[in-house]
């Protein structure tokens, strides 16, 4: 029996000579499969464009809602979405066929997501954006047009085209004239006796262009369901959200601070990368008794320092502790554009908003939220007519220029600083003035009398213990 | 003019990195970096104003004009664009009077404590550690002296260290001398004992207006 050698078990390596071609050498190289996106079969399937349109139904959108629900649904299904006004969003569902199946299945999934979100959403799917939008305007239920676009929208009335144009002009103040011109052309079509989009599509293009110009041709293309511009994906607003499910429930603030640090540091990093700051912090604590403790911290300025945010959360929880131990911690940040700070050499630096927010929170925890801040006088006759507001000193550039004071040598003049009260409820401000002579009292304007014993030399400190005399005006 | 001995002592301390045991500001720094009170007479006595980075005190009995002087300090600081903090231990501050005195209330952080001096001291410590304020006033005038004496003796030293070298001028209002840092001053307000120093307007016996009361100021300290 022959024992195989190592050479017998491995393939022989041929000697490479100049006569051998590259193909012969390539036979010995490992075979690399082409990446999935360039596979011929998959490429053929993806070349078929498919768009879905989600349109909010006739019910009124909720006021102050930052993101309408159909936008969130569209974002969940596709990263390529484009908004058309507040009521309509188009999403590219071309690649969803391999994941969900036929366009009918995609439409059913969109409808299911809409129902789960409780949103009143109209759904239409077609091979062009315009066709999908037109179908969503006309169809209350899901409309799937997997075939020719022009045929799918041919039966739609002219009114759908008007709604389409108004959607495009929503939020653009300069587009009013353009919309009015397009609506006038639609009226012209009506006067010609046309009632459906198919009839507009059947018009001869040359004659239509001669009568209405390029705008008429644009309307005809829309009536055929042809996209005049490609889908421009919305850049999107990323969600700054972090959540952590704890292995053991936490019922104290100290261990919770470590959890906050672990959640807030990546959030802070993400905010910094996106050049965003936190306008509000939303803390959601899932408790062991299956309740949710929610706190929302409105921050005085956009900030993204993880330590500051953690301190604010802890101080807030110190004042508003949860009722049970914590199971799941979720922090979401409402982002706003980052704050640009420009310091001035001419103005005195004020405490930064981060410092003030932390200080105010600490003081609020110490003495009470309502017992620290800036007083604001109320327009009332009550003696205690004031309320406390958040302390937010404005920069001095927003203030009037400081009044210049006369030098001591000019105090022989009547004092100009005294002002009569605007009303009887406002008392005059006390003022002190240096008299002409340091050893005598002089009469001047009401409330400006004063005497001084022995003032020190200007620019040098007075002799310690040297007495002086001031007049405290009675108000 | 500092003596040669003092200069030599300070240089030795600085060489051995022990200068932080004393105030780091020389007299020249103090004279440059002051917060004017807004009262010309007082500013002249103080050499320009209250030293920044130091703890000063304003002492005087009741109705001696402490609040009026403080309001003028607030007004001057607000006109300079500075942030002001007022820790009101007994919640006695009247914002309407301050506004009538010309104080910009939007620049004022008012901390209202209900009489607990130790908690007010914590609040002052928080404000001083936050920094960025031009003037911080701590009002313990209506606090019982025995409550102030219960503070550890290192309390005021620690506060003086917190603001040392900063741009904050801290002032304690008290009925009697309580605390100040080595570079700070004590402004003592004394009501005139002579009744004739009250200023009246009008000649009638029954209806006359009190125009004001003369006060004596005494500045102690300030190297």
XYZ file of C-alpha atoms in Angstrom:
698
model
C 0.000 0.000 0.000
C 1.245 3.412 -0.945
C 1.026 6.104 1.632
C -0.084 9.390 -0.038
C 2.286 12.233 0.302
C 1.384 15.857 0.897
C 1.742 16.584 -2.773
C -0.828 13.934 -3.584
C -3.427 15.563 -1.349
C -3.042 19.081 -2.758
C -3.657 20.264 -6.229
C -0.510 20.745 -8.202
C 0.538 24.310 -8.716
C 1.373 24.813 -12.353
C 4.456 26.565 -13.446
C 3.593 29.964 -14.786
C 5.139 30.643 -18.091
C 4.695 33.385 -20.581
C 2.599 31.223 -22.825
C -0.092 30.630 -20.278
C -2.985 32.962 -20.472
C -4.626 34.710 -17.598
C -7.696 32.512 -17.889
C -5.655 29.403 -17.250
C -4.159 30.953 -14.149
C -7.548 32.159 -12.991
C -8.794 28.623 -12.766
C -6.664 28.204 -9.681
C -7.838 31.405 -8.029
C -10.735 31.205 -5.543
C -14.053 32.054 -7.087
C -15.751 35.165 -5.809
C -19.470 35.458 -6.173
C -20.715 38.789 -7.421
C -22.305 40.973 -4.771
C -26.054 40.565 -4.420
C -26.860 43.969 -5.850
C -25.287 43.164 -9.199
C -26.846 39.784 -9.655
C -28.567 39.824 -13.022
C -31.870 38.447 -11.801
C -32.116 40.821 -8.895
C -31.155 43.741 -11.065
C -33.958 42.968 -13.443
C -36.447 42.881 -10.617
C -35.261 46.170 -9.112
C -35.380 48.136 -12.317
C -39.152 48.173 -11.978
C -39.907 51.388 -10.139
C -42.726 51.361 -7.672
C -43.942 54.250 -5.577
C -46.461 54.449 -2.808
C -48.302 57.556 -1.764
C -49.682 58.053 1.725
C -52.179 60.850 1.995
C -53.804 61.957 5.173
C -57.561 61.470 5.053
C -60.189 64.144 5.313
C -59.886 64.341 9.103
C -57.993 67.311 10.442
C -54.375 66.817 11.346
C -53.710 67.183 15.075
C -52.502 70.632 16.033
C -48.904 71.115 17.173
C -47.978 67.646 15.953
C -44.344 67.793 14.967
C -44.461 64.798 12.622
C -47.760 63.601 11.158
C -48.354 59.863 11.565
C -48.274 59.041 7.875
C -44.769 60.500 7.673
C -43.651 58.173 10.426
C -45.231 55.209 8.650
C -43.481 56.135 5.425
C -40.181 56.459 7.273
C -40.667 52.986 8.711
C -41.118 51.476 5.244
C -38.520 53.303 3.214
C -35.610 55.662 3.698
C -36.466 57.373 0.409
C -39.500 59.507 1.075
C -40.497 62.892 -0.243
C -43.023 65.196 1.319
C -45.571 67.103 -0.713
C -47.159 69.548 1.656
C -48.343 68.379 5.032
C -50.925 65.897 3.784
C -48.990 63.810 1.302
C -45.817 61.779 1.326
C -44.417 59.613 -1.454
C -42.124 56.722 -0.674
C -40.019 54.580 -2.917
C -41.086 50.964 -2.415
C -39.169 49.557 -5.351
C -37.057 47.249 -3.240
C -39.824 46.037 -0.986
C -40.983 43.400 -3.452
C -38.361 40.895 -2.329
C -39.228 41.492 1.308
C -43.017 41.749 1.250
C -44.094 40.459 -2.126
C -46.485 41.889 -4.647
C -47.643 45.524 -4.702
C -50.935 44.348 -3.243
C -49.093 42.893 -0.258
C -47.117 46.097 0.169
C -50.342 48.077 0.097
C -51.893 45.751 2.658
C -48.871 46.154 4.947
C -49.046 49.929 4.638
C -52.749 49.825 5.456
C -52.071 47.614 8.452
C -49.381 49.994 9.721
C -51.756 52.922 9.265
C -54.484 51.173 11.193
C -52.044 50.261 13.956
C -50.985 53.879 14.242
C -54.596 55.006 14.265
C -53.972 57.288 11.320
C -56.530 58.134 8.677
C -54.374 57.350 5.662
C -55.150 56.843 1.979
C -52.767 54.520 0.207
C -51.992 54.241 -3.492
C -49.215 52.356 -5.274
C -48.198 52.927 -8.857
C -45.171 52.866 -11.113
C -44.773 56.636 -10.987
C -45.010 59.154 -8.209
C -47.545 61.264 -10.030
C -49.840 58.325 -10.691
C -49.640 57.216 -7.079
C -50.446 60.719 -5.875
C -53.364 61.092 -8.287
C -54.784 57.743 -7.249
C -54.459 58.585 -3.552
C -56.400 61.802 -4.138
C -59.263 60.055 -5.901
C -59.377 56.739 -4.032
C -60.434 56.563 -0.398
C -59.307 52.963 -0.149
C -56.007 51.350 -1.160
C -55.447 51.733 -4.896
C -52.856 49.510 -6.557
C -51.910 50.187 -10.148
C -49.137 47.835 -11.066
C -49.658 48.316 -14.805
C -49.480 51.289 -17.135
C -49.729 54.588 -15.309
C -51.632 56.487 -17.970
C -54.316 53.832 -18.094
C -54.587 53.747 -14.319
C -55.286 57.469 -13.999
C -57.215 57.969 -17.212
C -60.606 57.836 -15.580
C -59.775 60.340 -12.788
C -61.540 63.718 -12.862
C -59.754 67.007 -13.491
C -60.204 67.972 -9.870
C -57.478 65.518 -8.829
C -54.978 67.442 -10.941
C -55.859 70.654 -9.123
C -55.289 69.031 -5.726
C -51.955 67.707 -6.974
C -50.821 71.177 -7.999
C -51.936 72.689 -4.713
C -49.988 70.040 -2.793
C -46.819 70.975 -4.624
C -47.352 74.635 -3.866
C -48.090 74.073 -0.159
C -45.675 75.995 2.017
C -44.268 77.975 -0.900
C -45.521 81.529 -0.727
C -44.152 82.401 -4.157
C -46.074 79.617 -5.902
C -49.487 81.234 -5.611
C -49.329 82.796 -9.059
C -48.143 79.530 -10.565
C -51.012 77.614 -9.001
C -53.488 80.199 -10.174
C -52.179 79.910 -13.733
C -52.425 76.107 -13.649
C -55.971 76.247 -12.277
C -56.888 78.662 -15.060
C -55.643 76.153 -17.621
C -57.694 73.420 -15.981
C -60.723 75.707 -16.316
C -59.843 76.032 -19.966
C -59.830 72.250 -20.269
C -63.282 72.190 -18.687
C -64.542 74.757 -21.157
C -63.251 72.519 -23.910
C -65.521 69.799 -22.508
C -62.806 67.616 -21.007
C -63.754 65.882 -17.749
C -61.105 63.195 -17.142
C -57.342 63.010 -17.211
C -57.461 60.472 -20.001
C -59.060 63.044 -22.253
C -56.278 65.509 -21.520
C -53.715 62.801 -22.240
C -55.365 62.156 -25.587
C -54.919 65.752 -26.753
C -52.332 66.232 -29.504
C -49.183 67.523 -27.888
C -48.146 69.855 -30.650
C -51.398 71.736 -30.761
C -51.563 71.824 -26.976
C -48.100 73.333 -26.817
C -49.047 75.919 -29.419
C -52.064 76.990 -27.369
C -50.808 76.711 -23.771
C -47.062 76.564 -24.038
C -44.827 74.344 -21.893
C -47.210 74.672 -18.937
C -49.909 72.943 -20.924
C -47.547 70.120 -21.799
C -46.600 69.796 -18.138
C -50.260 69.364 -17.242
C -50.642 66.747 -19.939
C -47.640 64.826 -18.601
C -49.194 64.894 -15.139
C -52.450 63.658 -16.621
C -50.526 60.773 -18.156
C -48.988 59.936 -14.780
C -45.481 60.840 -15.925
C -43.008 62.156 -13.363
C -41.520 65.456 -14.442
C -38.929 65.410 -11.638
C -37.387 62.437 -9.900
C -38.041 61.671 -6.288
C -35.942 63.899 -4.075
C -35.504 62.016 -0.834
C -36.226 63.938 2.329
C -33.078 64.270 4.402
C -35.098 63.113 7.327
C -34.896 63.904 10.986
C -33.045 61.216 12.874
C -34.484 60.246 16.208
C -32.189 60.711 19.139
C -33.437 57.940 21.317
C -31.708 55.516 23.622
C -33.271 52.832 25.722
C -31.981 50.271 28.162
C -33.702 47.358 29.791
C -32.206 46.732 33.190
C -31.353 43.284 34.464
C -32.463 44.210 37.955
C -34.893 46.953 38.909
C -33.352 50.167 40.193
C -34.963 52.110 42.984
C -32.248 54.662 43.828
C -30.901 57.656 42.015
C -27.236 56.869 42.391
C -27.214 53.698 40.280
C -29.590 55.394 37.893
C -27.010 58.097 37.233
C -24.710 55.476 35.718
C -27.523 54.306 33.464
C -28.178 57.890 32.422
C -24.508 58.403 31.661
C -24.439 55.302 29.485
C -27.516 56.447 27.576
C -26.677 60.120 27.311
C -23.093 59.851 26.144
C -23.949 58.247 22.764
C -26.850 60.654 22.433
C -24.546 63.577 23.077
C -22.102 62.227 20.524
C -24.872 61.813 17.958
C -26.065 65.338 18.603
C -22.578 66.677 18.139
C -22.148 64.822 14.857
C -25.446 66.153 13.584
C -24.670 69.656 14.878
C -27.777 69.582 16.955
C -28.608 70.430 20.532
C -31.277 69.193 22.869
C -34.277 71.440 23.257
C -36.182 69.009 25.427
C -35.402 65.800 27.226
C -38.063 63.124 27.376
C -37.472 60.554 30.039
C -39.652 57.490 30.127
C -39.239 55.081 32.998
C -41.035 51.763 32.784
C -41.692 50.679 36.343
C -42.045 47.231 37.815
C -45.733 47.829 38.497
C -46.216 48.134 34.717
C -46.795 51.871 34.861
C -44.748 54.468 33.051
C -43.195 57.475 34.734
C -42.671 60.198 32.152
C -40.818 63.448 32.620
C -40.226 66.143 30.036
C -37.517 68.710 30.676
C -37.690 71.840 28.581
C -34.174 73.176 28.404
C -33.529 76.919 28.350
C -31.079 76.623 25.469
C -29.873 73.996 23.063
C -27.278 71.935 24.869
C -25.649 68.569 24.402
C -23.258 68.152 27.287
C -23.944 64.683 28.656
C -22.950 65.622 32.203
C -25.261 68.620 32.263
C -28.154 66.607 30.871
C -27.570 63.839 33.378
C -27.481 66.310 36.258
C -30.701 67.915 35.116
C -32.425 64.544 34.849
C -31.257 63.467 38.281
C -32.292 66.745 39.894
C -35.679 66.505 38.269
C -36.121 62.929 39.452
C -35.076 64.027 42.909
C -38.034 66.383 42.934
C -40.382 63.989 41.117
C -39.361 60.449 42.054
C -41.037 57.444 40.411
C -43.521 55.450 42.447
C -41.787 52.094 42.005
C -38.547 50.529 40.910
C -37.417 51.068 37.356
C -37.252 48.347 34.732
C -36.675 50.133 31.447
C -35.113 53.557 30.918
C -35.779 55.416 27.693
C -34.415 58.850 26.869
C -35.423 60.770 23.795
C -34.110 64.156 22.808
C -35.918 66.753 20.763
C -33.176 68.133 18.546
C -32.819 71.716 17.420
C -29.992 73.334 15.460
C -26.862 73.785 17.491
C -26.177 76.991 19.342
C -23.500 79.266 17.980
C -21.758 81.220 20.693
C -19.811 84.314 19.837
C -18.100 85.879 22.784
C -17.291 89.525 22.854
C -14.291 91.309 24.181
C -16.449 94.304 24.995
C -19.173 92.602 26.977
C -18.893 90.925 30.311
C -19.326 87.184 30.079
C -22.550 85.925 31.561
C -23.075 82.421 32.905
C -23.567 79.956 30.100
C -27.044 78.446 29.597
C -25.729 75.051 30.678
C -24.415 76.529 33.908
C -27.596 78.438 34.519
C -29.778 75.422 33.842
C -27.785 73.319 36.277
C -27.689 76.086 38.859
C -31.405 76.757 38.604
C -32.174 73.059 38.903
C -29.950 72.728 41.964
C -31.441 75.809 43.579
C -34.927 74.580 42.766
C -34.175 71.274 44.444
C -32.803 73.137 47.446
C -35.336 75.897 48.062
C -38.177 75.022 45.701
C -38.820 75.676 42.061
C -41.036 78.672 42.718
C -38.585 80.339 45.073
C -35.711 81.072 42.756
C -35.599 83.017 39.544
C -36.082 86.541 38.348
C -38.971 88.576 39.723
C -41.317 90.171 37.234
C -43.628 92.885 38.438
C -47.283 92.484 37.652
C -49.548 95.301 36.621
C -51.539 95.342 39.808
C -52.035 97.425 42.917
C -51.334 94.533 45.215
C -48.163 95.085 47.206
C -46.895 91.591 46.419
C -47.719 91.844 42.759
C -44.860 89.944 41.225
C -44.162 86.502 39.884
C -41.055 84.459 39.556
C -39.747 83.577 36.116
C -36.809 81.609 34.853
C -33.560 83.461 35.303
C -32.219 84.194 31.847
C -30.106 87.325 31.753
C -29.933 88.921 28.338
C -26.661 90.069 26.934
C -25.780 93.658 27.500
C -26.062 94.372 23.804
C -29.809 94.105 24.225
C -29.786 96.615 27.045
C -29.688 100.369 26.807
C -26.314 101.914 27.116
C -25.261 102.495 30.688
C -25.812 105.990 31.885
C -22.682 108.005 32.339
C -22.196 109.596 35.700
C -20.853 113.019 36.167
C -17.517 113.277 37.898
C -17.428 114.379 41.490
C -16.314 117.848 40.574
C -19.457 118.473 38.599
C -21.847 117.565 41.362
C -22.545 121.185 42.114
C -25.049 121.068 39.330
C -28.559 119.903 40.047
C -28.636 116.177 39.787
C -30.167 115.072 36.487
C -30.768 111.517 37.541
C -33.831 112.103 39.631
C -37.052 111.359 37.822
C -40.564 112.019 38.906
C -42.663 108.883 39.187
C -44.852 108.012 36.254
C -47.763 107.351 38.529
C -48.498 107.798 42.157
C -47.866 104.117 42.792
C -44.271 104.348 41.674
C -42.009 105.838 44.228
C -38.963 107.893 43.360
C -35.635 106.192 43.339
C -33.270 107.251 46.073
C -30.120 108.892 44.950
C -26.982 110.121 46.594
C -25.010 113.049 45.369
C -21.757 114.591 46.349
C -22.293 118.170 47.498
C -20.248 121.107 46.402
C -18.447 121.249 49.680
C -17.501 118.236 51.668
C -18.232 119.911 54.938
C -21.585 121.490 54.361
C -25.015 120.439 53.251
C -26.454 122.095 50.247
C -29.997 122.122 49.138
C -30.632 120.844 45.670
C -33.261 118.988 43.833
C -35.566 116.982 45.990
C -33.861 113.870 47.194
C -30.351 114.815 46.216
C -29.103 116.343 49.403
C -26.099 114.717 50.943
C -23.060 115.384 53.018
C -19.773 113.689 53.213
C -17.402 113.709 56.100
C -13.921 113.065 54.792
C -13.754 111.252 51.536
C -10.572 109.606 50.469
C -8.551 110.749 47.563
C -10.135 109.622 44.303
C -8.495 106.482 42.983
C -7.097 105.451 46.332
C -8.859 103.735 49.158
C -10.172 105.775 51.962
C -8.453 105.607 55.253
C -9.752 102.564 57.061
C -12.294 103.598 59.538
C -12.756 107.027 58.104
C -16.391 107.944 58.578
C -18.472 109.426 55.817
C -22.033 110.632 55.788
C -24.762 109.726 53.358
C -28.273 110.997 53.128
C -30.820 108.229 52.796
C -33.822 109.818 51.097
C -37.169 108.838 52.388
C -39.397 107.478 49.710
C 2.943 101.083 48.572
C 3.761 97.605 49.829
C 6.793 97.357 51.950
C 9.876 95.557 50.785
C 9.409 92.985 53.489
C 5.959 92.108 52.277
C 7.111 91.842 48.684
C 9.880 89.534 49.729
C 7.501 87.425 51.790
C 5.047 87.101 48.938
C 7.769 86.176 46.485
C 9.007 83.501 48.855
C 5.525 82.093 49.217
C 5.028 82.146 45.486
C 8.346 80.404 44.952
C 7.320 77.632 47.308
C 3.848 77.536 45.734
C 2.273 78.524 49.005
C 0.913 81.789 47.749
C -2.628 80.382 47.566
C -2.655 80.380 51.332
C -2.916 84.126 51.068
C -4.893 86.065 48.590
C -3.304 85.936 45.164
C -4.382 89.404 44.218
C -1.941 92.134 44.873
C -3.147 95.555 45.796
C -2.632 96.738 42.232
C -5.014 94.045 41.016
C -7.609 95.002 43.584
C -7.476 98.640 42.629
C -8.008 97.703 38.998
C -10.682 95.092 39.466
C -13.474 96.560 41.506
C -17.214 96.695 41.217
C -18.476 100.214 41.644
C -21.365 100.541 44.051
C -23.067 103.335 42.154
C -22.690 105.679 45.109
C -19.973 108.154 44.361
C -19.256 108.946 47.954
C -18.947 105.324 48.872
C -16.914 104.504 45.791
C -14.446 107.192 46.691
C -14.128 105.770 50.135
C -13.653 102.296 48.688
C -11.146 103.363 46.103
C -13.445 102.722 43.189
C -15.758 100.049 44.497
C -15.934 96.653 46.092
C -13.069 94.344 45.288
C -13.900 91.517 42.928
C -12.845 88.069 43.948
C -13.286 88.903 47.588
C -15.943 88.690 50.211
C -17.009 92.018 51.633
C -19.693 92.847 54.116
C -22.235 95.577 54.583
C -23.235 95.893 58.187
C -25.609 98.121 60.023
C -28.654 98.025 62.220
C -32.183 97.940 60.969
C -33.248 100.980 58.887
C -29.675 101.976 58.356
C -29.999 101.962 54.563
C -28.497 98.559 53.807
C -31.138 97.624 51.250
C -30.897 100.990 49.561
C -27.157 100.667 49.198
C -27.569 97.127 47.875
C -30.152 98.277 45.355
C -27.706 100.858 44.088
C -25.099 98.154 43.779
C -27.571 96.041 41.822
C -28.360 98.926 39.535
C -24.719 99.674 38.869
C -23.931 96.025 38.200
C -26.906 95.599 35.887
C -25.891 98.709 33.972
C -22.507 97.124 33.446
C -24.259 94.101 31.946
C -23.436 91.768 34.800
C -25.587 89.049 36.245
C -26.604 89.573 39.851
C -27.606 87.096 42.504
C -29.366 87.869 45.749
C -29.708 85.153 48.352
C -32.499 86.357 50.556
C -32.404 84.305 53.718
C -35.611 85.645 55.231
C -37.489 86.476 52.026
C -37.632 90.182 52.813
C -36.676 91.596 49.439
C -39.209 93.844 47.756
C -38.824 93.679 43.963
C -41.120 96.664 43.432
C -38.845 98.915 45.473
C -35.827 97.547 43.669
C -37.438 98.216 40.303
C -38.280 101.729 41.455
C -34.609 102.144 42.323
C -33.712 101.347 38.738
C -32.648 97.734 39.156
C -33.017 95.639 36.024
C -34.846 92.680 37.512
C -34.159 90.467 34.511
C -30.513 90.425 35.551
C -31.335 89.421 39.077
C -31.383 85.858 40.337
C -33.398 86.006 43.521
C -33.210 83.010 45.832
C -35.896 83.172 48.489
C -35.215 81.124 51.555
C -37.647 80.858 54.419
C -35.233 81.680 57.216
C -32.958 78.661 57.168
C -29.510 80.232 57.134
C -27.660 76.997 56.492
C -29.738 76.273 53.424
C -29.268 79.828 52.220
C -25.543 79.376 52.677
C -25.704 76.283 50.494
C -27.541 78.292 47.883
C -24.867 80.964 47.995
C -22.195 78.335 47.633
C -23.958 76.948 44.559
C -24.209 80.398 43.001
C -20.578 81.207 43.666
C -19.389 77.883 42.338
C -21.438 78.321 39.174
C -19.525 81.529 38.476
C -20.259 84.191 35.935
C -22.034 86.538 38.309
C -20.730 90.030 38.763
C -22.275 90.591 42.158
C -23.573 88.099 44.686
C -25.251 89.417 47.803
C -26.027 87.219 50.773
C -28.554 88.765 53.131
C -28.389 87.443 56.677
C -29.359 90.721 58.295
C -32.485 89.327 59.897
C -30.963 86.044 60.932
C -30.338 85.604 64.619
C -26.633 86.039 65.398
C -26.598 82.765 67.255
C -27.632 80.973 64.068
C -24.741 82.572 62.211
C -22.319 81.601 64.914
C -23.320 77.982 64.489
C -21.629 77.889 61.110
C -18.267 76.144 61.189
C -15.447 78.637 61.407
C -14.150 77.470 58.046
C -17.364 78.394 56.272
C -16.480 81.928 55.341
C -12.923 80.979 54.566
C -14.194 78.372 52.153
C -16.485 80.874 50.483
C -13.635 83.333 50.191
C -11.581 80.645 48.533
C -14.368 79.816 46.088
C -14.461 83.314 44.654
C -10.799 84.068 44.975
C -9.445 85.222 41.664
C -12.872 85.329 40.049
C -14.740 88.335 38.733
C -17.441 88.045 41.346
C -17.827 90.548 44.134
C -19.545 88.912 47.076
C -21.216 90.947 49.769
C -22.715 89.765 53.032
C -25.392 91.934 54.582
C -25.572 91.551 58.296
C -26.529 93.433 61.402
C -23.060 93.122 62.796
C -19.664 92.237 61.472
C -19.774 88.644 60.329
C -17.180 87.734 57.765
C -14.995 89.094 55.030
C -11.977 87.903 53.156
C -8.596 89.577 53.594
C -9.027 91.613 50.453
C -12.620 92.534 51.194
C -13.955 95.504 53.054
C -16.470 96.123 55.753
C -18.907 98.897 55.036
C -20.497 99.921 58.268
C -23.653 101.993 58.076
C -24.489 103.877 61.229
C -27.615 105.929 61.621
C -27.011 109.392 62.853
C -27.834 109.604 66.512
C -28.540 113.263 66.325
C -32.234 113.769 65.579
C -31.489 117.007 63.805
C -29.853 115.037 60.996
C -33.225 113.949 59.724
C -34.075 116.107 56.755
C -37.569 117.493 56.515
C -39.344 119.578 53.968
C -42.129 121.964 54.808
C -42.541 124.412 57.625
C -45.818 123.314 59.206
C -45.690 121.569 62.526
C -48.123 118.825 61.692
C -47.554 118.146 58.003
C -43.959 117.817 56.953
C -42.275 115.414 54.621
C -39.362 113.358 55.715
C -36.829 113.834 52.941
C -34.162 111.559 54.240
C -31.915 110.513 57.035
C -28.247 111.130 57.149
C -26.138 108.042 57.599
C -22.547 107.674 58.539
C -20.495 105.214 56.539
C -17.299 103.704 57.748
C -15.089 101.608 55.516
C -12.885 99.169 57.339
C -10.277 97.009 55.697
C -9.161 97.093 52.127
C -5.438 96.651 51.998
